[in-house]
CSV table of N, CA and C in Angstrom, one decimal:
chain,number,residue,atom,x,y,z
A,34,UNK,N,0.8,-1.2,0.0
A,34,UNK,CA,0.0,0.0,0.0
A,34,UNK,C,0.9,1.2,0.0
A,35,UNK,N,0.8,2.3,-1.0
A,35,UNK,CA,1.5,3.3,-1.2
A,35,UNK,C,1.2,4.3,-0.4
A,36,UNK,N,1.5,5.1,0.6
A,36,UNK,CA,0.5,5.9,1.3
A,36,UNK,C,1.5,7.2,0.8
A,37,UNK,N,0.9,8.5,0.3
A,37,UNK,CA,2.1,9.8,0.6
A,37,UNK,C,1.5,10.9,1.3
A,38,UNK,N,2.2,11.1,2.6
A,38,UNK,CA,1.7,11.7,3.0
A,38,UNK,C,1.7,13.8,2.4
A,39,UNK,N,0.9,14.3,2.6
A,39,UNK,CA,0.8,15.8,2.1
A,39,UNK,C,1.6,16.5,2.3
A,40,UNK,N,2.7,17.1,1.8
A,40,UNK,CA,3.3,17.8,2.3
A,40,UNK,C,3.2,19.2,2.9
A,41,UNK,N,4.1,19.8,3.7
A,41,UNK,CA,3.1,20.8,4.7
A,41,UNK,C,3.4,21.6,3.8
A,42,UNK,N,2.7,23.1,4.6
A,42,UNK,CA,2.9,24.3,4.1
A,42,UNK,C,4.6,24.5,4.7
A,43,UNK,N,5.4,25.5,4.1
A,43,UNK,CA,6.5,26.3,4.7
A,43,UNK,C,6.0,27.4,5.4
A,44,UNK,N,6.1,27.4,6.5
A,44,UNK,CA,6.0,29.4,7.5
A,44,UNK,C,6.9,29.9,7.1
A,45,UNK,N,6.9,31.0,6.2
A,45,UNK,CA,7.9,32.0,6.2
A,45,UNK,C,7.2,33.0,7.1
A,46,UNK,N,8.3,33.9,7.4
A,46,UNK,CA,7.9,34.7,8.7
A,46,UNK,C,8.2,36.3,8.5
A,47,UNK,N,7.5,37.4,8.3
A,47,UNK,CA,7.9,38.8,7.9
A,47,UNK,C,8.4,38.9,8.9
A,48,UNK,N,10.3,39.8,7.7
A,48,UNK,CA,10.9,40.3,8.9
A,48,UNK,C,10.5,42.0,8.9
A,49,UNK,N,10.0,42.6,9.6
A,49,UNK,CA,9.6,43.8,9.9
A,49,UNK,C,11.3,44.8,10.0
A,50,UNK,N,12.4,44.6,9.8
A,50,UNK,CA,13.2,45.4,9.7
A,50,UNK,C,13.6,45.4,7.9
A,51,UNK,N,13.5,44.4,7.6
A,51,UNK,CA,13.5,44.2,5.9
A,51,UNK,C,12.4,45.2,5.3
A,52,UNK,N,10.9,44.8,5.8
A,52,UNK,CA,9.5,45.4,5.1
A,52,UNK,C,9.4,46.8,5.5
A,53,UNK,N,8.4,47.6,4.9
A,53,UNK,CA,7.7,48.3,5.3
A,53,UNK,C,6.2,48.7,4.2
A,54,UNK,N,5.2,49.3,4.8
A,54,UNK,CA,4.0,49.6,4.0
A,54,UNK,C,4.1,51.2,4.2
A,55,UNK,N,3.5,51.8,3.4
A,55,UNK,CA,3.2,53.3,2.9
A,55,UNK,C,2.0,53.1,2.7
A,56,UNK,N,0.9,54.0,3.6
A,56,UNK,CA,-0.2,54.4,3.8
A,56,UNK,C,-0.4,55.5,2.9
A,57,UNK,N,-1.6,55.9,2.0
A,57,UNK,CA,-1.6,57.2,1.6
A,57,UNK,C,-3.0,57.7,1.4
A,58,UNK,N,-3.3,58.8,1.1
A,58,UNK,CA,-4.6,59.5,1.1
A,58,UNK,C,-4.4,60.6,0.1
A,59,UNK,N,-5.0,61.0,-0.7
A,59,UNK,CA,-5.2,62.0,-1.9
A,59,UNK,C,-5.8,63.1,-0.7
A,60,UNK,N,-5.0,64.2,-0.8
A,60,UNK,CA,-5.1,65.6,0.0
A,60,UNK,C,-5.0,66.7,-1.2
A,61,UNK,N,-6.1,67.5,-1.1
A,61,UNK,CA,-6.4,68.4,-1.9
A,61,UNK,C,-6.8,67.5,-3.5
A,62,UNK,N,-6.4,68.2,-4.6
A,62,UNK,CA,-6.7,67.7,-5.7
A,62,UNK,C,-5.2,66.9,-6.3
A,63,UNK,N,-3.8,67.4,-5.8
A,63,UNK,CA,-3.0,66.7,-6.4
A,63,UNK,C,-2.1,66.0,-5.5
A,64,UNK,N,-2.4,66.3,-4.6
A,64,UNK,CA,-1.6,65.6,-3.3
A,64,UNK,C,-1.6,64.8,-2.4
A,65,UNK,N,-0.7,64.0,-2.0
A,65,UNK,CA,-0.7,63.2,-1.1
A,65,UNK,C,-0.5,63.2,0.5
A,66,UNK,N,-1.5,62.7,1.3
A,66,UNK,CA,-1.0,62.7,2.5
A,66,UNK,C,-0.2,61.8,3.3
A,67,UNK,N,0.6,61.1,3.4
A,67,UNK,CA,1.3,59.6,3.8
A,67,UNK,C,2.1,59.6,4.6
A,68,UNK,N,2.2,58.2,5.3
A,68,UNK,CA,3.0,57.7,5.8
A,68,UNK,C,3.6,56.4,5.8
A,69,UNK,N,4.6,56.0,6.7
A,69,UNK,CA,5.2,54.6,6.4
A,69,UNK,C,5.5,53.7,7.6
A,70,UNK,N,4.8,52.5,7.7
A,70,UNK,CA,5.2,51.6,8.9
A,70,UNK,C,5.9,50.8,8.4
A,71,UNK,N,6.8,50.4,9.3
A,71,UNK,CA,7.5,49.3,9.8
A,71,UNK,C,7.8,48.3,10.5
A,72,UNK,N,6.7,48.8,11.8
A,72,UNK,CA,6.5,47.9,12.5
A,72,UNK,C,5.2,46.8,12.8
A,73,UNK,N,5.4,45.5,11.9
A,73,UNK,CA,4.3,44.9,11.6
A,73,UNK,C,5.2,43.4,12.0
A,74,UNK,N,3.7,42.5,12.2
A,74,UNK,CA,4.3,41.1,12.0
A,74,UNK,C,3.4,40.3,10.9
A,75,UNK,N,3.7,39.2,10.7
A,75,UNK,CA,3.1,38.5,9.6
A,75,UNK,C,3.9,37.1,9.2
A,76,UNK,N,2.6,36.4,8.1
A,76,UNK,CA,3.3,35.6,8.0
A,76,UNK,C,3.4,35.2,6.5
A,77,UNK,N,3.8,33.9,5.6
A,77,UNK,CA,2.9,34.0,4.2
A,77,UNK,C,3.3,32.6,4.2
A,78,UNK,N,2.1,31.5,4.0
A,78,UNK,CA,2.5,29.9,4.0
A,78,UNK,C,2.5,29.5,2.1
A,79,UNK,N,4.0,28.8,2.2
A,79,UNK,CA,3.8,28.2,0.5
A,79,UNK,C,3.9,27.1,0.8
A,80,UNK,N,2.8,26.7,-0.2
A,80,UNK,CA,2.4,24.8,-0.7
A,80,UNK,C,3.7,24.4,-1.1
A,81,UNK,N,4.5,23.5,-0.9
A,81,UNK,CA,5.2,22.8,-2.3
A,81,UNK,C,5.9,23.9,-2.6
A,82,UNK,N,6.2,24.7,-2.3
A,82,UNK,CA,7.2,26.0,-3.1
A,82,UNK,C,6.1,26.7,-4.0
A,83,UNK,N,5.1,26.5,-4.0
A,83,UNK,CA,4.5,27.1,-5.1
A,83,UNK,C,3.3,28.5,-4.7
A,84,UNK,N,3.7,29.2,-5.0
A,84,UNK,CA,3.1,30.7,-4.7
A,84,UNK,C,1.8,30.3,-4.7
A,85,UNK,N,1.1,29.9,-5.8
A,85,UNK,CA,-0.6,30.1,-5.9
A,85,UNK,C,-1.1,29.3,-4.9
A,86,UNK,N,-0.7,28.7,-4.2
A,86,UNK,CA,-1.4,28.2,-2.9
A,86,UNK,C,-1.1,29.0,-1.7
A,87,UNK,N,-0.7,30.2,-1.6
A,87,UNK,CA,-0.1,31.1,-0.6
A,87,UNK,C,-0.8,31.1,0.4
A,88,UNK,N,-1.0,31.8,1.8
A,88,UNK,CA,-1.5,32.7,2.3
A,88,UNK,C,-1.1,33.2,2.9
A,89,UNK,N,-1.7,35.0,3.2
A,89,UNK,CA,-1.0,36.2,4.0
A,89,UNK,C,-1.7,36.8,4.6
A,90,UNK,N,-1.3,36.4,5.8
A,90,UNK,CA,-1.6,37.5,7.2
A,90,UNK,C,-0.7,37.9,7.6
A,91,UNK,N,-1.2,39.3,7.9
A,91,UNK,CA,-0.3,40.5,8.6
A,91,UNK,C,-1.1,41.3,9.5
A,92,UNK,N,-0.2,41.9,10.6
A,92,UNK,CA,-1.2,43.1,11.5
A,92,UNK,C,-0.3,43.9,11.3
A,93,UNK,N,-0.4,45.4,11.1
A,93,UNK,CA,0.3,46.6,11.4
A,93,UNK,C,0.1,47.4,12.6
A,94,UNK,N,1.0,48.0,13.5
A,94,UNK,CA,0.7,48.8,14.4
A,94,UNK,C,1.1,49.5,13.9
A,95,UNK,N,0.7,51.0,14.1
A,95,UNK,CA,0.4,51.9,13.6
A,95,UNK,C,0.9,52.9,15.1
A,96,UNK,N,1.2,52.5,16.2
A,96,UNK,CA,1.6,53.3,17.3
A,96,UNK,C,3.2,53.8,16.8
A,97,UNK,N,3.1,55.0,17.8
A,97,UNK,CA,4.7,55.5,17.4
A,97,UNK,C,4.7,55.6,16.0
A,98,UNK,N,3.9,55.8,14.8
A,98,UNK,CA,4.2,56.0,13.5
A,98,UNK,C,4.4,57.9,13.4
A,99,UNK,N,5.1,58.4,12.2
A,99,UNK,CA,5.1,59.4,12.2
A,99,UNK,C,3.3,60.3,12.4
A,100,UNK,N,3.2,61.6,12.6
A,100,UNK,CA,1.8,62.2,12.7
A,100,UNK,C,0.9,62.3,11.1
A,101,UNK,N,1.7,61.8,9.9
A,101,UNK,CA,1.0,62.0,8.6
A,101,UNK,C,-0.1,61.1,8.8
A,102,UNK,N,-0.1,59.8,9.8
A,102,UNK,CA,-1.5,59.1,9.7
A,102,UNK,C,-2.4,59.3,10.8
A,103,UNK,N,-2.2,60.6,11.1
A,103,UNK,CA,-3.4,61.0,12.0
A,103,UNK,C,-5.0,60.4,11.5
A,104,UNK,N,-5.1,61.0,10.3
A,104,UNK,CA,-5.8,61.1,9.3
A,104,UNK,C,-6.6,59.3,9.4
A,105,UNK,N,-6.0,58.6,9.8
A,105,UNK,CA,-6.6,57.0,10.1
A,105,UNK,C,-7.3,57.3,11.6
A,106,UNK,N,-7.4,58.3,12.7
A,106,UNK,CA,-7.5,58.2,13.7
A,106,UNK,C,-8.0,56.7,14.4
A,107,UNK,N,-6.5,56.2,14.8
A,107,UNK,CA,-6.6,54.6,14.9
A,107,UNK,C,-6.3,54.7,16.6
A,108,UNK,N,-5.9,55.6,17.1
A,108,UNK,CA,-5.8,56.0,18.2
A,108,UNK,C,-6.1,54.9,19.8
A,109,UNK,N,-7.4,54.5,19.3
A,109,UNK,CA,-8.0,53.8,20.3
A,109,UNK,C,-7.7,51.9,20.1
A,110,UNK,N,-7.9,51.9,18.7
A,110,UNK,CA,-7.8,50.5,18.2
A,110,UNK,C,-6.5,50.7,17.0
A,111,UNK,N,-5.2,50.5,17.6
A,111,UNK,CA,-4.2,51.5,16.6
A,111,UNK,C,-3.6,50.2,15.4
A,112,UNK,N,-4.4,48.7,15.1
A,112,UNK,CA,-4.0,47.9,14.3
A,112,UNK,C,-4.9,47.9,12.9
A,113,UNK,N,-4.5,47.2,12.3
A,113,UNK,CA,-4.7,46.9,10.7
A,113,UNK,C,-4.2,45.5,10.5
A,114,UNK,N,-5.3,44.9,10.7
A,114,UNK,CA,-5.5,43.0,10.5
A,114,UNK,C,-5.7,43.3,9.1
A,115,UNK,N,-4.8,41.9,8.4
A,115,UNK,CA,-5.2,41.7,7.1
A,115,UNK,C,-4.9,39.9,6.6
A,116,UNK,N,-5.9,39.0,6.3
A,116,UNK,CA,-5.5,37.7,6.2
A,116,UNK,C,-6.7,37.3,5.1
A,117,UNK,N,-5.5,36.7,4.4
A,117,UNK,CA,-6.2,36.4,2.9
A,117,UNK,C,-7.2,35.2,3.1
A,118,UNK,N,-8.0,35.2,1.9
A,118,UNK,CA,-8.4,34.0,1.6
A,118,UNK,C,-8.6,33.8,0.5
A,119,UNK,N,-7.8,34.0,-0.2
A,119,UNK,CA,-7.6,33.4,-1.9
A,119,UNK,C,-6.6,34.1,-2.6
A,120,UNK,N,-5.5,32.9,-2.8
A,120,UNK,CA,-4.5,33.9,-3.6
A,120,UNK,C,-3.8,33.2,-4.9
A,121,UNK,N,-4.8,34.0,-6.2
A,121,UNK,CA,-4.8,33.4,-7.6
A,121,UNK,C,-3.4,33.8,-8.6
A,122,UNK,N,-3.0,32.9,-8.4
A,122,UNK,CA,-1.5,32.8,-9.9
A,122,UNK,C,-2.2,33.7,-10.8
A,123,UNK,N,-2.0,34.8,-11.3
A,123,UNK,CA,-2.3,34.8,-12.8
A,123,UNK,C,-1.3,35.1,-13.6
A,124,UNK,N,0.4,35.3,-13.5
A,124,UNK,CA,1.6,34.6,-14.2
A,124,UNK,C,2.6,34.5,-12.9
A,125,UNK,N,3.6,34.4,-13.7
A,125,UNK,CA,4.9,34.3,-13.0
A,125,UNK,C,4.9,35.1,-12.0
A,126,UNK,N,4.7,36.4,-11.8
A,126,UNK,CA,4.8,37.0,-10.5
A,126,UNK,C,3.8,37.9,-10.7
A,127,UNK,N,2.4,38.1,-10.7
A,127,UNK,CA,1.8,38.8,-10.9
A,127,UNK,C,0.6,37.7,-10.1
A,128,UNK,N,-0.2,38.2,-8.9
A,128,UNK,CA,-1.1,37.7,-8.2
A,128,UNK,C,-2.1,38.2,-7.7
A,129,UNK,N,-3.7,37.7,-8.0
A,129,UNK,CA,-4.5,38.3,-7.0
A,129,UNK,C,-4.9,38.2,-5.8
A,130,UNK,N,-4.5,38.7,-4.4
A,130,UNK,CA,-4.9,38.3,-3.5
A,130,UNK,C,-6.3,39.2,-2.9
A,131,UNK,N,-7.0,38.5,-2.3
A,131,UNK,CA,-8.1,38.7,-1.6
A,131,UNK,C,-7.9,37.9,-0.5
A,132,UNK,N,-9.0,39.2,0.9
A,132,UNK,CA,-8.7,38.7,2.1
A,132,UNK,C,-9.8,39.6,2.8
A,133,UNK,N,-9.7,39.2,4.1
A,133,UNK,CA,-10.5,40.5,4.9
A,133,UNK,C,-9.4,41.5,6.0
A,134,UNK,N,-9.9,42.6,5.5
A,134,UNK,CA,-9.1,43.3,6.3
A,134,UNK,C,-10.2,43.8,7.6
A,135,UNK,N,-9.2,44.1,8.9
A,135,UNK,CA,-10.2,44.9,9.6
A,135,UNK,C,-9.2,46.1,9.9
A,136,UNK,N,-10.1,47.2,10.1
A,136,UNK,CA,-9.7,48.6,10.9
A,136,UNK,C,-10.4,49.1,11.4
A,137,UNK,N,-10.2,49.6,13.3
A,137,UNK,CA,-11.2,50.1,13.8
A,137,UNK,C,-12.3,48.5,14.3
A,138,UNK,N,-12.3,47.4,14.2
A,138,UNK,CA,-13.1,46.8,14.5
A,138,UNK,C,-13.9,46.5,13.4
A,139,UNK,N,-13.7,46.8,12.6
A,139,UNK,CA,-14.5,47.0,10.8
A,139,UNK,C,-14.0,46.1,10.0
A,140,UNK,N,-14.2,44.7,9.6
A,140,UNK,CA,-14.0,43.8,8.8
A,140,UNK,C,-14.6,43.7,7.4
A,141,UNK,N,-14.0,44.2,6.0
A,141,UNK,CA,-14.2,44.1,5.4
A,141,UNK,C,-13.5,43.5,4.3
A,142,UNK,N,-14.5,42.8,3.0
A,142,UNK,CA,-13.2,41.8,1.9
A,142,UNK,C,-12.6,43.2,1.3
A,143,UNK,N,-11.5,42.7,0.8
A,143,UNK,CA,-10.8,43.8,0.3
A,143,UNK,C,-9.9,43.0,-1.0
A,144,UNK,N,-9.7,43.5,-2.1
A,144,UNK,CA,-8.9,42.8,-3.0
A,144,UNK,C,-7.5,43.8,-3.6
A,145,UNK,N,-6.5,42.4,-3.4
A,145,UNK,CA,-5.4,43.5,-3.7
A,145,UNK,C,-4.4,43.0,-4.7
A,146,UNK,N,-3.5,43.2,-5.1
A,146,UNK,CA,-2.7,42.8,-6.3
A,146,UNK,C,-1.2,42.6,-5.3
A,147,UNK,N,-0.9,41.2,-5.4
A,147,UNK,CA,0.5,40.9,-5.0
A,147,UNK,C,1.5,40.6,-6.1
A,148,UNK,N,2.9,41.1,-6.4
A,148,UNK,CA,3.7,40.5,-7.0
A,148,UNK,C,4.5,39.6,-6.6
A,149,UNK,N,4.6,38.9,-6.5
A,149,UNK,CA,6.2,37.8,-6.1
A,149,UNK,C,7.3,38.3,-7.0
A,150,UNK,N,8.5,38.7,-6.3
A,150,UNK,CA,9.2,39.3,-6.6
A,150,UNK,C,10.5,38.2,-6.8
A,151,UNK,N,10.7,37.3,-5.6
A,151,UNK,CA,11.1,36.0,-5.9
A,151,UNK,C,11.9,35.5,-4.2
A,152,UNK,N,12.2,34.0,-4.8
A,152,UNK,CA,13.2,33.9,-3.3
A,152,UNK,C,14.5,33.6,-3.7
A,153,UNK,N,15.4,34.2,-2.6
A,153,UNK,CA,16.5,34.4,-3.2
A,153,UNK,C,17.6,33.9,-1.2
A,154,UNK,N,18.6,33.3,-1.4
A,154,UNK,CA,19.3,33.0,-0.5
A,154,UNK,C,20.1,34.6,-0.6
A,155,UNK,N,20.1,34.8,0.7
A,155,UNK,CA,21.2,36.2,1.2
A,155,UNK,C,21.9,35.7,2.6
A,156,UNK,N,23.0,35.5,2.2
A,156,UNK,CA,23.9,35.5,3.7
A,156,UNK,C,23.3,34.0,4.3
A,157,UNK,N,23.1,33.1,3.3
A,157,UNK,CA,22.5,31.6,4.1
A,157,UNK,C,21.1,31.5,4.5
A,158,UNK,N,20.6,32.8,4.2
A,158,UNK,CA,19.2,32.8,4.7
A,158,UNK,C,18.0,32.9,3.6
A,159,UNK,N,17.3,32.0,3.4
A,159,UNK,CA,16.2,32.3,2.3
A,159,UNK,C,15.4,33.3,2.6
A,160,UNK,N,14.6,33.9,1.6
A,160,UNK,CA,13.9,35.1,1.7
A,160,UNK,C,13.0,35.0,0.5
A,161,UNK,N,11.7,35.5,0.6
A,161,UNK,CA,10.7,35.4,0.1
A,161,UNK,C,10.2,36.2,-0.2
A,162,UNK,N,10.3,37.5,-1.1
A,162,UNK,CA,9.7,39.1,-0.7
A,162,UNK,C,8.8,39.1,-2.1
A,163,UNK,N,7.2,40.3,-1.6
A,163,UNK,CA,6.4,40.4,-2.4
A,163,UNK,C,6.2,42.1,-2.1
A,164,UNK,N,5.2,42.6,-3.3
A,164,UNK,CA,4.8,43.9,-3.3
A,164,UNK,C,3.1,43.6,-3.3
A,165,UNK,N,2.5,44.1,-1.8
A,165,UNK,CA,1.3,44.0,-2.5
A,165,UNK,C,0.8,45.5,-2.3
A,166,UNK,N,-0.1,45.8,-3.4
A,166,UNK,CA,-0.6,47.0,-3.8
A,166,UNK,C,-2.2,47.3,-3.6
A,167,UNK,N,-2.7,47.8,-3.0
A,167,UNK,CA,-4.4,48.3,-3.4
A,167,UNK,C,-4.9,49.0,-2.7
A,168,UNK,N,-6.2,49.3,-3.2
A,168,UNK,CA,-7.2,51.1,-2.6
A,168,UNK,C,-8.0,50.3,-1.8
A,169,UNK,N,-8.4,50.9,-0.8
A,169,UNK,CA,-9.5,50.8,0.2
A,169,UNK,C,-10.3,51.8,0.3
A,170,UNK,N,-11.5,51.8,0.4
A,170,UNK,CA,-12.8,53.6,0.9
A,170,UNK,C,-12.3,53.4,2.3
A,171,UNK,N,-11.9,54.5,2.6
A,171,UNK,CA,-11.9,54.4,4.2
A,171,UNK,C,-12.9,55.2,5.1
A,172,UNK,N,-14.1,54.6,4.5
A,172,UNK,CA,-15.6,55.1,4.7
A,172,UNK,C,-16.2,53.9,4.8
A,173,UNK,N,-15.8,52.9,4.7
A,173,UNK,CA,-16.2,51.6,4.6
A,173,UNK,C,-15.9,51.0,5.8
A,174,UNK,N,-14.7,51.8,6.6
A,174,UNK,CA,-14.1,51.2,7.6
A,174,UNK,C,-14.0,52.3,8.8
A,175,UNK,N,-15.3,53.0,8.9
A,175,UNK,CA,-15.9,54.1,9.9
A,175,UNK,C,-14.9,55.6,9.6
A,176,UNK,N,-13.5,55.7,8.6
A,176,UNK,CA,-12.6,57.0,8.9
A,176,UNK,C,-13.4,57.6,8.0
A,177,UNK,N,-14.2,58.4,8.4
A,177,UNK,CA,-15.4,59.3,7.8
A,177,UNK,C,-14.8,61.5,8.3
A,178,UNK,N,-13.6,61.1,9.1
A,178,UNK,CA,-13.5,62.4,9.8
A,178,UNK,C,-13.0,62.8,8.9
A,179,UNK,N,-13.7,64.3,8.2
A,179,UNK,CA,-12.4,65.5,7.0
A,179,UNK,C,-12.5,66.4,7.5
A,180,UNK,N,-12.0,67.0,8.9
A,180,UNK,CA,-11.6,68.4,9.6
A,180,UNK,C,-11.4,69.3,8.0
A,181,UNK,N,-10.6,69.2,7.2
A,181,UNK,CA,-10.4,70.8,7.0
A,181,UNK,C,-11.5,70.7,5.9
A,182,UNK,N,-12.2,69.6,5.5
A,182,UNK,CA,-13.5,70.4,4.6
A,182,UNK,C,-14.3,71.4,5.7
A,183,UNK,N,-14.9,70.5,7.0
A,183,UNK,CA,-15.1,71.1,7.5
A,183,UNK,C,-15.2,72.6,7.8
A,184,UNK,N,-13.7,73.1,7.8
A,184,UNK,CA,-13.2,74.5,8.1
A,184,UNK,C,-13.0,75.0,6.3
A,185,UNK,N,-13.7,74.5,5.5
A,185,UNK,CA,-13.6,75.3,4.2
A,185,UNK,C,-12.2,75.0,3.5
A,186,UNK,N,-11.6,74.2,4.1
A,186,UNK,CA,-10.3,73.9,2.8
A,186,UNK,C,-10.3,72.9,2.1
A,187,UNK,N,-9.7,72.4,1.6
A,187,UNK,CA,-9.6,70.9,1.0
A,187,UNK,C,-9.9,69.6,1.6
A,188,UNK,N,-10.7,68.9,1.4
A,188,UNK,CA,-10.7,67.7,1.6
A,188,UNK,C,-9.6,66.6,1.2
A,189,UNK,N,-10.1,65.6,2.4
A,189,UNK,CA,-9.1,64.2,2.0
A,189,UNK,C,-9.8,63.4,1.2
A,190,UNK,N,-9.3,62.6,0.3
A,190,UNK,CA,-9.9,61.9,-0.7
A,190,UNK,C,-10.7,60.4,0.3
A,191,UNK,N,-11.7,59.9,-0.6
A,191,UNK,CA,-12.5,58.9,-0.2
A,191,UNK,C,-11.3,57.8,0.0
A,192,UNK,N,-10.3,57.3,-0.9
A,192,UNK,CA,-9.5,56.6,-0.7
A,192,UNK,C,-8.7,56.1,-0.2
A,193,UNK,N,-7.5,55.0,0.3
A,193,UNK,CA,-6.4,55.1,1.1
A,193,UNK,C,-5.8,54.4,0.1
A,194,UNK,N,-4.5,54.5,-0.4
A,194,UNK,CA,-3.7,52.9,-1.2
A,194,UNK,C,-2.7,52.9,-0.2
A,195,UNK,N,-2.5,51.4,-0.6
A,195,UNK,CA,-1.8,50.7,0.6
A,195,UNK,C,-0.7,49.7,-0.4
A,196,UNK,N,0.6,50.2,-0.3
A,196,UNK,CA,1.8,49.6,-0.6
A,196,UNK,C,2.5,49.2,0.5
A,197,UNK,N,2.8,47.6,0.2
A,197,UNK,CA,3.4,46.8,1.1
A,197,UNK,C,4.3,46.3,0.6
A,198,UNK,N,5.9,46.8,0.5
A,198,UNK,CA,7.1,45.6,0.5
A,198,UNK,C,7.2,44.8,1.5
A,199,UNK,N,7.1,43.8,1.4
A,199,UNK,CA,7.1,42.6,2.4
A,199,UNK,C,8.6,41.7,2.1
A,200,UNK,N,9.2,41.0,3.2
A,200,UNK,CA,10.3,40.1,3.0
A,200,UNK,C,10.0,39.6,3.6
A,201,UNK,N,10.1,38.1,3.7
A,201,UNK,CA,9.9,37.3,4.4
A,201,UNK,C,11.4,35.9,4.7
A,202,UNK,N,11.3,35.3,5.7
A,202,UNK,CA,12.2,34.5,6.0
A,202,UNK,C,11.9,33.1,6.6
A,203,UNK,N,12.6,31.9,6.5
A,203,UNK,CA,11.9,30.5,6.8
A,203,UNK,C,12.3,30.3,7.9
């Protein structure tokens, strides 16, 4: 009787001094308001070595970040959960992932575009790094506050995009 058993996933593990994500918001008509964390953990499991069976969860804290992300007032609940549930090959390094993200307590699906960038041995140590990219309403996820429309100046845009270089390690 031939039995084989499944082979597991690999844990690769974000190293948070390697990554970081850039938060951003369209301020006024041509501008951007942003910032950039670095302090996040996460993980991303591959099948067999093979990306299209992935999955990625990450939480960001957002404490101690520079004041450009006031603008999330995350203040009270200062994380950004994000864990996939479906992450589709569509070539060589070009992927779509979907997941639910929460902020604020606010769980919503969210779809975003991951590239695999590749794995590569550095200094004995494998590494796994991806870019994932995409827009969120951050009206969807209660940040409804625009002080300076309020006071007659420009508004922040309905949007947030969220760039994530990620590296990961086994």
């Amino acid at each position: 009787m031939n039995t084989t058993l499944p082979i597991p996933a690999t844990k690769w593990t974000v190293d948070s001094n390697q990554s970081d994500v850039l938060i951003k918001a369209r301020h006024s008509i041509i501008a951007y308001i942003a910032g950039s964390i670095n302090k996040f953990k996460g993980h991303v499991n591959i099948h067999k070595d093979e990306i299209e069976d992935a999955s990625i969860e990450f939480c960001l804290d957002i404490t101690n970040t520079d004041t450009t992300l006031d603008f999330l007032h995350l203040n009270d609940l200062p994380y950004i959960n994000f864990k996939s549930t479906s992450f589709q090959k569509i070539n060589n390094n070009i992927n779509f992932l979907k997941g639910e993200m929460t902020i604020r307590n606010i769980t919503k699906v969210v779809e975003l575009d991951a590239e695999f960038i590749g794995i590569r041995t550095f200094e004995g140590v494998e590494k796994a790094v991806f870019e994932v990219v995409g827009q969120i309403n951050r009206k969807d996820f209660g940040l409804t506050s625009n002080s300076n429309h309020q006071t007659g100046g420009l508004s922040l845009g309905q949007d947030i995009k969220l760039i994530a270089s990620l590296e990961f390690s086994v």
